[in-house]
Coordinates of C-alpha atoms in Angstrom, one line a residue:
M1 CA 24.5 41.2 -48.7
E2 CA 22.8 44.6 -47.4
D3 CA 20.7 44.7 -44.1
N4 CA 17.3 43.6 -44.4
N5 CA 16.2 46.7 -42.4
E6 CA 18.2 49.1 -44.5
I7 CA 16.1 51.7 -46.6
N8 CA 17.7 51.2 -50.3
L9 CA 17.6 54.7 -51.4
G10 CA 19.5 54.1 -54.7
L11 CA 16.8 51.5 -55.9
I12 CA 14.1 54.2 -54.6
F13 CA 15.8 56.8 -56.8
K14 CA 15.7 54.5 -59.8
K15 CA 11.8 53.7 -59.6
L16 CA 11.1 57.6 -59.2
T17 CA 13.0 58.1 -62.3
R18 CA 10.4 56.1 -64.1
Y19 CA 7.8 58.4 -63.1
K20 CA 9.6 61.5 -63.8
Y21 CA 7.0 63.2 -65.9
L22 CA 4.2 62.2 -63.3
I23 CA 6.1 63.9 -60.6
F24 CA 6.6 67.0 -62.8
R25 CA 2.9 67.0 -63.6
I26 CA 1.5 67.1 -60.3
T27 CA 4.8 69.5 -58.8
F28 CA 3.6 71.7 -61.6
I29 CA 0.0 71.5 -60.5
F30 CA 0.6 72.5 -57.0
A31 CA 2.9 75.4 -58.2
F32 CA 0.2 76.9 -60.4
L33 CA -2.4 76.5 -57.8
S34 CA -0.4 78.3 -55.2
T35 CA 0.8 80.9 -57.2
T36 CA -2.7 81.8 -58.2
Y37 CA -3.7 81.9 -54.7
A38 CA -0.6 83.9 -53.8
F39 CA -1.6 86.6 -56.4
F40 CA -5.1 86.3 -56.4
G41 CA -6.3 84.8 -53.3
K42 CA -8.0 86.9 -50.3
K43 CA -5.6 89.2 -48.9
T44 CA -5.1 89.7 -45.0
F45 CA -3.8 93.4 -44.1
Q46 CA -2.3 94.2 -40.6
G47 CA -2.2 97.5 -38.7
E48 CA 0.1 98.0 -35.5
F49 CA 0.8 100.4 -32.6
Q50 CA 3.0 100.4 -29.6
I51 CA 2.0 101.5 -25.8
V52 CA 4.1 102.0 -22.9
L53 CA 3.1 100.3 -19.7
E54 CA 4.2 103.1 -17.0
E55 CA 6.2 101.4 -14.1
N56 CA 5.8 102.8 -10.7
Q57 CA 3.4 106.0 -11.5
S58 CA 3.2 106.2 -7.6
K59 CA 6.5 107.8 -7.3
S60 CA 6.5 110.3 -9.6
G61 CA 7.5 113.5 -7.9
L62 CA 6.5 112.1 -4.5
S63 CA 9.7 110.0 -3.7
K64 CA 11.3 113.4 -2.9
L65 CA 8.6 114.4 -0.2
N66 CA 11.0 113.2 2.7
G67 CA 10.0 114.3 6.0
I68 CA 6.3 114.5 6.5
G69 CA 6.1 113.2 10.0
G70 CA 9.8 112.1 10.0
I71 CA 8.9 109.2 7.5
D72 CA 10.3 108.9 3.8
L73 CA 6.8 108.6 2.2
G74 CA 7.6 108.3 -1.3
S75 CA 9.3 105.0 -0.7
N76 CA 7.1 103.6 1.7
L77 CA 3.5 104.1 0.0
N78 CA 2.8 101.1 -2.0
L79 CA -0.7 100.8 -3.2
G80 CA -0.1 99.1 -6.4
L81 CA -0.7 102.5 -8.6
G82 CA 2.4 101.7 -10.8
L83 CA 3.9 98.4 -12.5
N84 CA 7.1 96.6 -11.6
K85 CA 8.8 93.8 -13.1
S86 CA 7.1 91.1 -11.0
N87 CA 3.7 91.9 -12.0
I88 CA 4.1 93.6 -15.2
K89 CA 3.3 90.2 -17.1
T90 CA 0.1 89.9 -14.9
E91 CA -0.5 93.4 -16.0
V92 CA -0.3 92.0 -19.9
G93 CA -2.3 88.9 -19.4
I94 CA -5.0 91.3 -18.0
L95 CA -5.1 93.3 -21.2
E96 CA -5.4 90.2 -23.2
S97 CA -8.6 89.0 -21.2
P98 CA -12.1 89.3 -22.3
S99 CA -12.9 91.8 -19.6
V100 CA -10.8 94.4 -21.2
L101 CA -11.1 93.2 -25.0
M102 CA -14.6 92.0 -25.0
D103 CA -16.5 95.3 -26.5
I104 CA -13.8 95.4 -29.1
F105 CA -14.6 92.0 -30.1
K106 CA -18.3 92.6 -30.3
F107 CA -17.7 95.9 -32.3
V108 CA -15.7 93.6 -35.0
K109 CA -18.8 91.1 -34.8
E110 CA -21.2 94.0 -35.3
E111 CA -19.3 95.4 -38.4
K112 CA -19.1 91.9 -39.8
K113 CA -22.6 91.3 -39.5
L114 CA -23.1 94.7 -41.3
N115 CA -20.8 93.5 -44.3
N116 CA -22.7 90.4 -44.4
D117 CA -19.7 88.3 -43.5
S118 CA -21.2 84.8 -41.7
S119 CA -17.7 83.7 -40.7
Y120 CA -18.1 85.6 -37.6
K121 CA -21.3 84.3 -36.6
N122 CA -20.4 81.7 -34.3
K123 CA -17.0 82.8 -33.6
R124 CA -15.6 82.9 -29.6
F125 CA -13.3 85.4 -28.3
K126 CA -10.4 83.2 -27.8
K127 CA -10.4 82.3 -31.3
W128 CA -10.7 85.5 -32.3
K129 CA -8.0 86.8 -30.4
N130 CA -5.6 84.0 -31.4
E131 CA -6.4 84.5 -34.7
Y132 CA -6.4 88.3 -35.6
L133 CA -4.5 89.8 -32.4
D134 CA -1.2 89.8 -31.3
I135 CA 0.0 91.3 -27.9
K136 CA 3.6 90.8 -27.1
L137 CA 5.7 92.3 -24.7
Q138 CA 9.2 93.7 -25.9
K139 CA 12.1 91.9 -24.1
R140 CA 13.5 93.9 -20.9
T141 CA 11.1 96.7 -21.4
T142 CA 7.4 98.1 -20.9
I143 CA 6.6 98.6 -24.3
L144 CA 3.7 96.4 -25.5
D145 CA 3.4 95.7 -29.3
I146 CA -0.1 95.2 -30.7
A147 CA -1.2 94.1 -33.9
Y148 CA -4.5 93.3 -35.6
R149 CA -4.9 91.3 -38.9
D150 CA -8.3 91.2 -41.1
S151 CA -9.3 90.7 -44.5
D152 CA -11.2 93.9 -44.5
K153 CA -8.6 96.5 -44.8
E154 CA -10.9 99.4 -43.8
L155 CA -12.0 97.9 -40.2
I156 CA -8.3 97.4 -38.9
L157 CA -7.5 101.3 -38.1
P158 CA -10.9 101.8 -36.3
V159 CA -10.3 98.6 -34.3
L160 CA -6.7 99.7 -33.6
A161 CA -8.0 102.9 -32.2
K162 CA -10.8 101.3 -30.1
I163 CA -7.9 99.1 -28.5
S164 CA -5.6 101.9 -27.6
E165 CA -8.4 104.0 -26.2
T166 CA -9.6 100.8 -23.8
Y167 CA -5.9 100.8 -22.7
Q168 CA -5.7 104.2 -21.6
E169 CA -9.2 104.3 -20.1
Y170 CA -7.9 101.1 -18.1
S171 CA -4.9 102.6 -16.9
S172 CA -6.6 105.5 -15.5
K173 CA -9.7 103.6 -14.3
K174 CA -7.1 101.1 -12.4
R175 CA -5.0 104.0 -10.7
K176 CA -8.5 105.7 -9.5
R177 CA -9.5 102.2 -8.1
D178 CA -6.6 101.6 -6.3
L179 CA -6.8 105.3 -4.9
E180 CA -10.5 104.4 -3.8
L181 CA -9.0 101.4 -2.1
G182 CA -6.2 102.9 -0.5
N183 CA -8.5 105.9 0.9
N184 CA -11.0 103.3 2.4
F185 CA -8.0 101.3 4.1
F186 CA -6.2 104.4 5.7
K187 CA -9.6 105.7 6.9
N188 CA -10.6 102.4 8.6
Q189 CA -7.1 101.8 10.0
I190 CA -6.6 105.5 11.3
E191 CA -10.2 105.4 13.1
I192 CA -9.0 102.0 14.7
Y193 CA -5.5 103.2 15.9
K194 CA -6.9 106.5 17.1
N195 CA -9.0 104.6 19.5
K196 CA -6.3 101.9 20.4
S197 CA -3.7 105.0 21.1
D198 CA -6.6 106.8 23.1
K199 CA -7.0 103.7 25.2
S200 CA -3.3 103.1 25.6
T201 CA -2.7 106.8 26.6
K202 CA -5.4 106.8 29.1
E203 CA -4.0 103.5 30.7
L204 CA -0.5 104.7 31.0
R205 CA -1.2 108.0 32.4
K206 CA -3.6 106.6 35.1
Y207 CA -0.9 103.8 35.8
A208 CA 1.9 106.7 36.1
I209 CA -0.2 108.7 38.4
K210 CA -1.1 106.1 40.8
N211 CA 2.7 104.7 41.3
D212 CA 4.3 108.3 41.2
L213 CA 5.8 107.7 37.8
N214 CA 6.3 110.2 35.0
F215 CA 4.6 110.2 31.9
P216 CA 7.3 109.3 28.8
K217 CA 8.8 112.2 26.9
S218 CA 7.8 113.2 23.2
S219 CA 9.0 110.7 20.7
V220 CA 12.3 111.6 18.9
K221 CA 13.8 111.1 15.2
T222 CA 16.8 109.4 14.9
K223 CA 18.9 108.6 11.5
S224 CA 19.1 105.1 9.9
Q225 CA 20.7 104.3 6.5
N226 CA 20.7 108.2 5.8
K227 CA 16.6 108.1 5.9
Q228 CA 14.6 109.4 9.2
V229 CA 12.8 107.1 10.9
F230 CA 10.0 107.9 13.1
N231 CA 10.6 106.4 16.3
T232 CA 8.4 106.7 19.6
I233 CA 9.6 103.8 21.8
P234 CA 11.5 105.3 24.5
Q235 CA 14.5 103.2 25.3
I236 CA 14.0 103.7 28.9
N237 CA 11.2 105.2 31.2
D238 CA 12.3 108.6 32.9
T239 CA 12.0 106.8 36.5
E240 CA 14.3 104.4 35.9
Y241 CA 16.6 106.5 33.9
A242 CA 16.7 108.7 37.2
R243 CA 17.5 105.9 39.3
I244 CA 20.5 104.8 37.0
E245 CA 21.8 108.6 36.5
A246 CA 21.7 108.7 40.4
S247 CA 23.3 105.3 40.9
N248 CA 25.9 106.1 38.5
K249 CA 26.6 109.7 40.0
I250 CA 27.2 108.1 43.6
R251 CA 30.0 106.0 42.2
F252 CA 31.6 108.8 40.3
L253 CA 31.6 110.9 43.5
K254 CA 32.9 108.5 45.7
E255 CA 35.8 108.1 43.2
K256 CA 36.2 111.7 43.2
I257 CA 36.5 111.7 47.0
Y258 CA 39.1 108.8 47.2
L259 CA 41.1 110.8 44.5
V260 CA 41.4 114.1 46.6
E261 CA 42.1 112.4 49.8
N262 CA 44.9 110.7 48.2
L263 CA 46.5 113.5 46.1
N264 CA 49.7 115.3 47.0
D265 CA 49.8 117.5 44.2
D266 CA 48.6 120.7 45.5
E267 CA 48.4 122.2 41.7
Q268 CA 45.9 119.2 41.0
L269 CA 43.7 119.9 43.8
I270 CA 43.7 123.4 42.8
S271 CA 42.3 122.3 39.4
I272 CA 39.8 120.1 40.6
A273 CA 38.3 122.8 43.0
T274 CA 38.6 125.2 40.2
S275 CA 36.6 123.0 38.1
T276 CA 33.2 122.8 40.9
K277 CA 31.6 125.8 40.3
E278 CA 30.0 126.3 44.0
L279 CA 33.8 126.6 45.5
V280 CA 34.6 129.0 43.0
E281 CA 31.6 130.9 44.0
A282 CA 32.4 130.5 47.6
G283 CA 35.6 132.1 47.2
S284 CA 37.7 129.2 48.8
L285 CA 40.5 129.9 46.2
E286 CA 41.1 133.4 46.7
N287 CA 43.1 132.6 49.8
I288 CA 45.3 130.2 48.2
K289 CA 45.7 132.7 45.3
S290 CA 46.7 135.5 47.7
V291 CA 49.2 133.3 49.6
N292 CA 50.8 132.5 46.2
D293 CA 51.0 135.7 45.0
K294 CA 53.0 136.6 48.2
L295 CA 55.1 133.9 47.7
V296 CA 56.2 135.0 44.3
K297 CA 56.6 138.1 45.3
Y298 CA 58.9 137.8 48.5
R299 CA 61.0 135.1 47.0
T300 CA 62.5 137.5 45.2
V301 CA 63.9 139.4 48.3
Y302 CA 64.1 136.6 50.4
K303 CA 65.4 133.0 50.8
D304 CA 63.1 129.9 51.7
S305 CA 65.0 129.7 55.0
D306 CA 63.5 133.3 56.2
K307 CA 60.9 133.2 58.3
I308 CA 58.6 135.4 56.2
I309 CA 58.8 132.6 53.2
K310 CA 58.5 130.0 56.3
N311 CA 55.0 131.5 57.6
L312 CA 53.9 132.1 54.1
L313 CA 54.1 128.3 53.2
I314 CA 52.4 127.3 56.6
E315 CA 49.7 129.6 55.5
K316 CA 49.6 128.0 52.2
K317 CA 49.3 124.3 53.3
A318 CA 46.7 125.2 55.9
F319 CA 44.6 126.7 53.1
N320 CA 45.1 123.4 51.0
D321 CA 43.9 121.5 53.8
L322 CA 40.9 123.3 54.0
L323 CA 40.1 123.2 50.3
R324 CA 40.6 119.6 50.5
K325 CA 38.2 119.3 53.3
E326 CA 35.8 121.5 51.6
L327 CA 36.1 119.4 48.6
I328 CA 35.3 116.2 50.4
G329 CA 32.4 117.8 51.9
Y330 CA 31.1 119.2 48.9
F331 CA 31.1 115.7 47.3
N332 CA 29.5 114.0 50.0
G333 CA 26.6 116.1 50.1
Q334 CA 26.3 115.5 46.5
I335 CA 26.4 111.9 47.3
I336 CA 23.7 112.6 50.1
S337 CA 21.2 114.5 47.3
A338 CA 21.8 111.4 44.9
K339 CA 21.1 109.1 47.1
A340 CA 17.6 110.9 48.1
V341 CA 16.9 110.8 44.1
L342 CA 17.8 107.1 44.2
E343 CA 15.5 106.2 47.3
A344 CA 12.6 108.1 45.5
S345 CA 13.0 106.4 42.1
K346 CA 13.0 103.2 43.6
R347 CA 9.5 101.2 42.5
P348 CA 8.5 97.5 43.2
E349 CA 9.8 95.2 40.4
D350 CA 6.4 94.2 39.2
V351 CA 5.3 97.8 39.0
L352 CA 8.3 98.8 36.7
V353 CA 7.5 95.9 34.4
K354 CA 3.8 96.7 34.2
Y355 CA 4.8 100.4 33.5
A356 CA 7.3 99.4 30.8
E357 CA 4.7 96.9 28.7
L358 CA 2.3 99.9 29.4
I359 CA 5.0 102.3 27.7
S360 CA 5.6 99.9 24.8
K361 CA 2.3 99.5 23.8
Y362 CA 1.5 103.2 24.0
S363 CA 4.7 104.1 21.8
K364 CA 3.4 101.3 19.5
D365 CA 0.0 102.8 18.9
I366 CA 1.1 106.2 18.6
M367 CA 3.9 105.3 15.9
T368 CA 1.4 103.3 14.1
L369 CA -1.1 106.0 14.0
N370 CA 1.4 108.7 12.9
Y371 CA 2.7 106.3 10.2
L372 CA -1.1 105.9 8.7
E373 CA -1.8 109.7 8.9
N374 CA 1.4 110.4 7.2
Q375 CA 0.6 107.6 4.4
Y376 CA -2.9 108.9 4.2
R377 CA -1.7 112.5 3.7
L378 CA 0.7 111.0 0.9
L379 CA -2.4 109.5 -0.8
L380 CA -4.4 112.8 -0.7
L381 CA -1.6 114.5 -2.6
E382 CA -1.6 111.5 -5.0
R383 CA -5.6 112.0 -5.7
A384 CA -4.8 115.8 -6.1
K385 CA -2.2 115.0 -9.0
T386 CA -3.6 114.6 -12.6
N387 CA -1.8 111.4 -14.1
D388 CA -1.3 111.0 -17.6
P389 CA -2.4 107.6 -19.0
W390 CA -0.1 105.1 -20.8
Q391 CA 1.5 106.9 -23.5
L392 CA 1.0 105.8 -27.1
I393 CA 4.6 106.1 -28.6
T394 CA 3.3 104.9 -32.1
K395 CA 0.0 105.6 -33.5
P396 CA -2.2 102.9 -35.1
T397 CA -0.9 102.3 -38.7
L398 CA -1.8 100.3 -41.6
L399 CA 1.0 98.5 -43.1
P400 CA 1.0 99.2 -47.1
K401 CA 1.5 95.8 -48.3
P402 CA -0.6 92.6 -47.2
V403 CA 0.8 90.0 -44.7
K404 CA -1.1 87.2 -45.7
P405 CA -0.5 85.4 -48.3
Q406 CA 3.0 86.1 -48.5
K407 CA 4.0 85.1 -52.6
K408 CA 7.3 83.8 -52.0
E409 CA 6.7 81.5 -49.0
T410 CA 3.2 80.4 -50.6
I411 CA 4.4 79.7 -54.0
F412 CA 7.4 77.7 -52.3
L413 CA 5.5 75.8 -49.8
G414 CA 2.7 74.8 -52.2
S415 CA 5.7 73.7 -55.0
F416 CA 7.1 71.7 -52.2
L417 CA 4.2 70.1 -51.0
G418 CA 3.1 69.0 -54.7
F419 CA 6.5 67.6 -54.9
L420 CA 6.3 65.2 -51.5
I421 CA 2.4 64.2 -52.8
S422 CA 3.9 63.4 -56.6
L423 CA 6.6 60.9 -54.7
V424 CA 4.4 59.4 -52.5
V425 CA 1.8 58.9 -55.7
S426 CA 4.7 57.4 -57.9
L427 CA 5.8 55.0 -55.3
Y428 CA 2.0 54.2 -54.6
F429 CA 1.5 53.2 -58.5
D430 CA 4.9 51.4 -58.8
K431 CA 3.6 49.3 -55.6
R432 CA 0.5 48.5 -57.2
K433 CA 1.9 47.5 -60.4
N434 CA 3.6 44.6 -58.5
I435 CA 6.3 44.7 -61.5
I436 CA 9.9 44.0 -60.7
N437 CA 12.1 46.1 -62.9
F438 CA 15.5 45.9 -61.3
Y439 CA 17.8 43.2 -60.5
T440 CA 18.8 44.6 -56.9
E441 CA 14.9 44.8 -56.7
L442 CA 14.6 40.8 -57.1
E443 CA 17.9 40.2 -55.0
E444 CA 15.7 41.6 -52.3
I445 CA 12.7 39.7 -52.9
I446 CA 14.0 36.3 -53.3
K447 CA 17.1 36.9 -50.6
L448 CA 19.8 35.1 -52.7
P449 CA 22.9 36.6 -54.7
L450 CA 22.6 37.0 -58.3
L451 CA 25.7 35.2 -60.0
A452 CA 25.4 36.4 -63.6
E453 CA 23.2 38.0 -66.1
F454 CA 22.9 36.8 -70.0
I455 CA 21.3 38.5 -72.3
S456 CA 20.2 35.2 -74.5
L457 CA 21.1 31.3 -73.6
N458 CA 20.5 30.8 -77.1
D459 CA 23.5 32.8 -78.3
I460 CA 26.4 32.4 -75.8
S461 CA 29.3 35.2 -76.0
E462 CA 32.6 34.5 -75.3
E463 CA 32.5 36.9 -72.3
E464 CA 29.3 35.3 -70.7
A465 CA 30.8 31.7 -71.9
E466 CA 34.1 32.7 -69.3
V467 CA 31.8 33.6 -66.9
L468 CA 30.2 30.1 -66.9
K469 CA 33.8 28.5 -67.2
L470 CA 34.7 30.4 -64.0
L471 CA 31.4 29.3 -62.1
D472 CA 32.1 25.6 -62.8
N473 CA 35.5 26.0 -61.4
S474 CA 34.5 27.9 -58.5
S475 CA 34.0 26.5 -54.9
L476 CA 30.8 28.5 -54.5
F477 CA 28.8 25.0 -54.7
D478 CA 29.7 21.2 -54.8
S479 CA 27.7 18.8 -57.1
K480 CA 24.7 18.8 -55.0
D481 CA 23.9 22.5 -55.2
K482 CA 21.7 23.6 -57.7
I483 CA 21.7 26.8 -60.1
G484 CA 18.1 28.6 -60.6
V485 CA 17.6 30.3 -64.2
L486 CA 15.1 33.2 -64.2
N487 CA 13.8 34.3 -67.6
L488 CA 12.8 38.1 -67.7
T489 CA 12.0 38.2 -71.4
N490 CA 8.6 38.2 -72.9
F491 CA 10.0 35.6 -75.5
G492 CA 9.2 32.1 -75.4
I493 CA 12.3 30.1 -74.7
D494 CA 12.6 26.1 -74.4
N495 CA 13.6 25.2 -71.3
V496 CA 15.6 22.1 -72.7
K497 CA 17.6 24.2 -75.0
I498 CA 18.7 26.2 -71.7
T499 CA 19.4 23.2 -69.8
D500 CA 21.3 22.0 -72.9
T501 CA 23.1 25.3 -72.7
L502 CA 24.4 25.1 -69.5
N503 CA 25.4 21.6 -69.6
K504 CA 28.4 22.2 -72.0
F505 CA 29.4 24.7 -69.9
L506 CA 29.2 23.4 -66.4
K507 CA 30.3 19.7 -66.1
N508 CA 29.8 19.2 -62.6

């Protein structure tokens, strides 16, 4: 036996076939009504256009202005003058809002009122936008698709024209507002940092004079990642730099003295002396050169054991020793000079720390002021430039055919709906009649199996008699079990005759 929870689709289909004419009539009525509506119902027309929401308008042309004050201005100015991917969705949301489209809605209401259309009397903006207006951004682009639907064919193009004008005005108005805010911001900040830089400059100059320190040199430009960066913060102050330079010079000169003292090669000694400008100008090398020239000349005639050559070699050694002393003396003189600079550049530690703090403050204020002034120059250039509003890439166009109702879709949906309703009505009527028409339905109701079916128990056929014999000899039930007989005919049959007939075949 089938599960009680299962739906017998075969039985349902049999029931519905008994109401096929009703199903056909209801489906036909709905199909006729939907066809009538599709061909003769109120038409809805649609118009559309496309507009480009420009990205990063502020960079057009200005990104190439690289070098006003040493800054890549085009890449640094960011006043919201253009759109980027992060805020373009927000921009579309604004374009759909009442703040932008409310005048369009009022225009439509006025036109409907003139045409005696009462459907707009209590209509709200949100409902109107959802029902009649589609604003969608194409994927991975800044192209905005705008579509407007209305039953008044003559109203569509004027509405679309007003929407396009409103959007273009909005783009120009937004740019002007951003430039105005930027102008106010830079003016205010420049004034603030002018005062700050003046104050920090006076403090630093006063402190430098008081402690006999140098005022920092002007700022320098450094390269970083192929872009010029304005840098006014000195790496080290001049006094500290002089101290370090003098200390390094003393160390270097001492190394040179050690080298000269322990040098045995006369040619290297002469080489060191040649690189010393003061010794060259003093003529200290001329004597050595003269002796060397004589040695070359006389050695072509005399041997090294001759007295003339020996005297020249003694003379050469004396001049080399003198040159060595002069070099050492010169280097010692340089050391004394460097020590004087070192001593003069010494300052108390707290003075140098305070001086470094003042330089850092002064440099940051100057750098910020220069940056703001350069950005403000760029803003003034941007204000002087005339920007086109958002570009229409398609003009407002009215589609030639109505978008609603769509004939094929309307007829199909109407017919399908009629068919579903006819099925429900047929099953409802069948349920109300409360009549059992099929054995399978009876079996589901009484929850017992049907053993056999007989046309008439008054006249048993051979096949029916064989069925009764099989039942009598089967093990389906014992002598205590009972068999129920259900009369499904409209003719009166004596129950006694039925019992007598069954007793002839069912001996048990």
